[in-house]
Coordinates of C-alpha atoms in Angstrom, one line a residue:
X29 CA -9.2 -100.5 -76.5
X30 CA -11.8 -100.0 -73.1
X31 CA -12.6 -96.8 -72.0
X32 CA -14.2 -96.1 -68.7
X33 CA -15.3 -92.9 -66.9
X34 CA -13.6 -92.3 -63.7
X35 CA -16.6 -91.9 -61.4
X36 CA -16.7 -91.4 -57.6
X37 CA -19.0 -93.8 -55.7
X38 CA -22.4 -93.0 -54.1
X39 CA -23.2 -93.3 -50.7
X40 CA -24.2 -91.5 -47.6
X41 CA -21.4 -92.3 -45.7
X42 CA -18.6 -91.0 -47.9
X43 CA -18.0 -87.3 -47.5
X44 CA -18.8 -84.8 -50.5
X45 CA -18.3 -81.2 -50.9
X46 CA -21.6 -79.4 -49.7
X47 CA -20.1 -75.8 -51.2
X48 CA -17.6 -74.6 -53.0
X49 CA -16.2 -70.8 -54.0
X50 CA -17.8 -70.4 -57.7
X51 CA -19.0 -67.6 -60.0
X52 CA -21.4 -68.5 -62.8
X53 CA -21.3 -66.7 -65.6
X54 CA -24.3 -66.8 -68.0
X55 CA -23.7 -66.8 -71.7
X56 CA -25.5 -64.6 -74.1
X57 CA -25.5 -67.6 -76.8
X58 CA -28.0 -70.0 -74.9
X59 CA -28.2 -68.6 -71.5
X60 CA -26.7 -71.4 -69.7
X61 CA -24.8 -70.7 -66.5
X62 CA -21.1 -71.5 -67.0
X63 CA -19.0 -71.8 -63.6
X64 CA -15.4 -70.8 -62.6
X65 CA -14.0 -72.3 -59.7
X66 CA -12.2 -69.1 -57.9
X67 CA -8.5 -69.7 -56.2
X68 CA -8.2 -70.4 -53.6
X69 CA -10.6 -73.3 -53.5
X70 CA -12.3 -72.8 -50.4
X71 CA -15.1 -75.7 -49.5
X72 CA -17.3 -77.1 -46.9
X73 CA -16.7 -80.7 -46.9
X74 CA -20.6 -82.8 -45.3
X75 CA -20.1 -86.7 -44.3
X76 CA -19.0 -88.9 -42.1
X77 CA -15.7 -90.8 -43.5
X78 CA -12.9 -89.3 -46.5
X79 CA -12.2 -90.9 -49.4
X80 CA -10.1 -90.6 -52.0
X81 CA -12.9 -89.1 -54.1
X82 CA -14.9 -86.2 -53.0
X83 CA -18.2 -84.8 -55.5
X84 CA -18.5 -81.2 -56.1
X85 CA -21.3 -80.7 -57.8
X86 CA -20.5 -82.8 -60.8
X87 CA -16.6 -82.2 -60.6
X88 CA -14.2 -84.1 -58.4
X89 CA -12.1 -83.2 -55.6
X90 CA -9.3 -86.1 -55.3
X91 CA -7.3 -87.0 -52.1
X92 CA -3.8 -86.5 -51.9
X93 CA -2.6 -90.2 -52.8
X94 CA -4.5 -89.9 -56.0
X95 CA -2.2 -86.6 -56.8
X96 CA 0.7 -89.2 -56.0
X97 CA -0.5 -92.3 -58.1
X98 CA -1.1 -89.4 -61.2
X99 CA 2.5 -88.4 -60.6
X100 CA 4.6 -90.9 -60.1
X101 CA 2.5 -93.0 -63.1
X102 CA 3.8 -89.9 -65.3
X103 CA -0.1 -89.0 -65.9
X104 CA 0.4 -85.3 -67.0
X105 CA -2.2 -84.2 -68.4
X106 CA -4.2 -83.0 -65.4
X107 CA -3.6 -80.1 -62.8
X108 CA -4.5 -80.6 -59.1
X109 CA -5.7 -77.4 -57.5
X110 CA -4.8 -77.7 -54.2
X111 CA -8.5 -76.7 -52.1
X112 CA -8.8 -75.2 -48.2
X113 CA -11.2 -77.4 -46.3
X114 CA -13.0 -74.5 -44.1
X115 CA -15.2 -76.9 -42.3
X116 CA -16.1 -80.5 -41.9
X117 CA -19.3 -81.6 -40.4
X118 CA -21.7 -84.9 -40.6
X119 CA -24.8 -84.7 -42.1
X120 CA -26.5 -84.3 -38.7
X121 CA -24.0 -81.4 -38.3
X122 CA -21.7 -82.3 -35.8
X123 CA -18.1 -80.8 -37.1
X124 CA -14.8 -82.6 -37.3
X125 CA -11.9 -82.5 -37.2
X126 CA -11.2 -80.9 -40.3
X127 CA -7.2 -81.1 -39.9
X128 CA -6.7 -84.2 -42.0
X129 CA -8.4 -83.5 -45.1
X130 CA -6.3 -82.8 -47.8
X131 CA -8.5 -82.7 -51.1
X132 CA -7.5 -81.4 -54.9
X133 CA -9.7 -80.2 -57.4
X134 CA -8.7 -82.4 -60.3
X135 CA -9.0 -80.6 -63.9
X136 CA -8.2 -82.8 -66.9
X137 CA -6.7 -80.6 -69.7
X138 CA -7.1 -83.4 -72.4
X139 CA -10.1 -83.8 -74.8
X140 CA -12.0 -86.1 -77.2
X141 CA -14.0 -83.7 -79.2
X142 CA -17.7 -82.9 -78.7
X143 CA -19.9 -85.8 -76.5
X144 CA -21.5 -88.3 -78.4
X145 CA -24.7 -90.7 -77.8
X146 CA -23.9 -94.4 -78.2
X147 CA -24.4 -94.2 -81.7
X148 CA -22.1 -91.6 -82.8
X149 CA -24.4 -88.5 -83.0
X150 CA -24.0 -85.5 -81.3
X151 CA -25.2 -84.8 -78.3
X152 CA -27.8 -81.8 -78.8
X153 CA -25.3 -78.4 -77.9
X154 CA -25.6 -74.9 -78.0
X155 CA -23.6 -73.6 -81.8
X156 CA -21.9 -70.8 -79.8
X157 CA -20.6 -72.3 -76.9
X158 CA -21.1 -75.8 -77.5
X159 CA -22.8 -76.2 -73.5
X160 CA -24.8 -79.7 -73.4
X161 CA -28.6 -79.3 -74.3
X162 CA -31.0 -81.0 -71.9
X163 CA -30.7 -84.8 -72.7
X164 CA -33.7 -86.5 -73.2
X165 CA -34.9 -89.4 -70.4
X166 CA -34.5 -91.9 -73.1
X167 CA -30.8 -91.2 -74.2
X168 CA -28.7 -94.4 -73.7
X169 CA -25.3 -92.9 -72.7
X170 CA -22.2 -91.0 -73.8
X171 CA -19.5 -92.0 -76.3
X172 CA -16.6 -90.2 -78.0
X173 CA -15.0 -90.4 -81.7
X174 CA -12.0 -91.8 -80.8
X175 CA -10.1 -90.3 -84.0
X176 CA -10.5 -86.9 -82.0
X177 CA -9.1 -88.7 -79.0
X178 CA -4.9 -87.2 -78.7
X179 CA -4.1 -90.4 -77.0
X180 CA -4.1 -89.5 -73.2
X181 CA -4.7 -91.7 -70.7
X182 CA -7.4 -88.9 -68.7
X183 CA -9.3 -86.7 -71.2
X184 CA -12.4 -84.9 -70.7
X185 CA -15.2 -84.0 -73.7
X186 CA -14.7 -80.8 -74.9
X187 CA -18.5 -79.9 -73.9
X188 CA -18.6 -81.6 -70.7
X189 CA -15.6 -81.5 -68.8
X190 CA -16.6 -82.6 -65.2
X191 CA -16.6 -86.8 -66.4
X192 CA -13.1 -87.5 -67.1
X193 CA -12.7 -90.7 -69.1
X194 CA -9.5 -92.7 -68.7
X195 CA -7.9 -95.4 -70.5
X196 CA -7.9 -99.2 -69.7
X197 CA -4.1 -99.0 -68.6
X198 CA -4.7 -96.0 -66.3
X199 CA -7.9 -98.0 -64.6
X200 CA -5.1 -100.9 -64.2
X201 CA -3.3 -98.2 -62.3
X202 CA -6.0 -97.2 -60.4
X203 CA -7.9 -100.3 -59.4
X204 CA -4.5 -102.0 -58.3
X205 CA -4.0 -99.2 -55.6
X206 CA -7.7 -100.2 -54.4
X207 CA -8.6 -96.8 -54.0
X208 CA -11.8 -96.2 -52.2
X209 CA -15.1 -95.0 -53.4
X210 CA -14.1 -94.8 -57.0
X211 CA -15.8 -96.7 -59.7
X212 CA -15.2 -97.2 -63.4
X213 CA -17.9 -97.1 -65.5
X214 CA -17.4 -98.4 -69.2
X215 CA -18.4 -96.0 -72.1
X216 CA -17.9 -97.3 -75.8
X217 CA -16.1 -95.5 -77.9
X218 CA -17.4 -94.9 -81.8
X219 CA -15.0 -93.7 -84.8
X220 CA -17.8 -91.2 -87.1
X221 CA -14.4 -90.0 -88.5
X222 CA -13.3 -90.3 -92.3

């Protein structure tokens, strides 16, 4: 079976979500800032057109019709956290009109167990809270042990939940609604499980 990260696409045209409302709490175990997206989700959206993906720092917002294709494709395992877009402005800073943006913070409440290198080791973690270590400019890419997979279509690793990971049927889903600015991105997936 293919696995693929669900990815939003890079470009200076497509809008992204310049702030966001956010605490960080730092952990005592390895000092690493953790962050908590407050309710309501209130944001400043920078770029010239929408699409159906929006970046927040290494989360995703999605637009409204990807809410619908989740939901009517019986995809249940995530929660869309319906976001207030405050203000809507180009790069150069012009504002928009900031009345037709309609943008949820997608959280995917499925998981795969702790993120894996291409060849099944764990990526280095804190003990305690399991927060990624640095990766090292030489490490090859992620991969999960499928045998901790529960068989969702959208899961998330347990230590990195901002790349959600989706199935090949779901990407089927997704690329026949030609959405716009998303990419998928194949990962492999390794069984380390006996």
């Amino acid at each position: 079976m293919a696995f693929y990260f669900f990815d939003c696409k890079a470009s200076d045209s497509w809008a992204y979500v310049k702030s966001v409302s956010v605490t960080r709490n730092t952990t005592e175990c390895c000092g690493r800032n953790h962050r908590e997206f407050i309710s309501p989700l209130d944001y400043i959206l920078e770029g010239k057109r929408l699409g159906d993906t929006a970046y927040i720092s290494g989360y995703y917002a999605v637009s409204r019709r990807v809410k619908e294709i989740f939901e009517n494709n019986n995809i249940s395992n995530c929660e869309f956290i319906p976001m207030n877009c405050t203000e809507w402005r180009e790069r150069n800073g012009s504002r928009k009109d900031k009345s037709e943006v309609e943008y949820y913070f997608m959280q995917v409440k499925s998981t795969c167990g702790l993120a894996l290198d291409i060849h099944g080791s764990e990526c280095p973690h804190c003990p305690v809270c399991n927060s990624l270590e640095y990766i090292a400019p030489d490490f090859e890419g992620f991969a999960f042990d499928e045998s901790k997979w529960d068989g969702s279509d959208i899961f998330v690793f347990e230590n990195k939940d901002n790349i959600p990971i989706i199935t090949e049927k779901l990407k089927k889903i997704l690329a026949k609604e030609k959405l716009t600015n998303v990419e998928f991105v194949k990962i492999p997936s390794v069984n380390v499980s006996k």
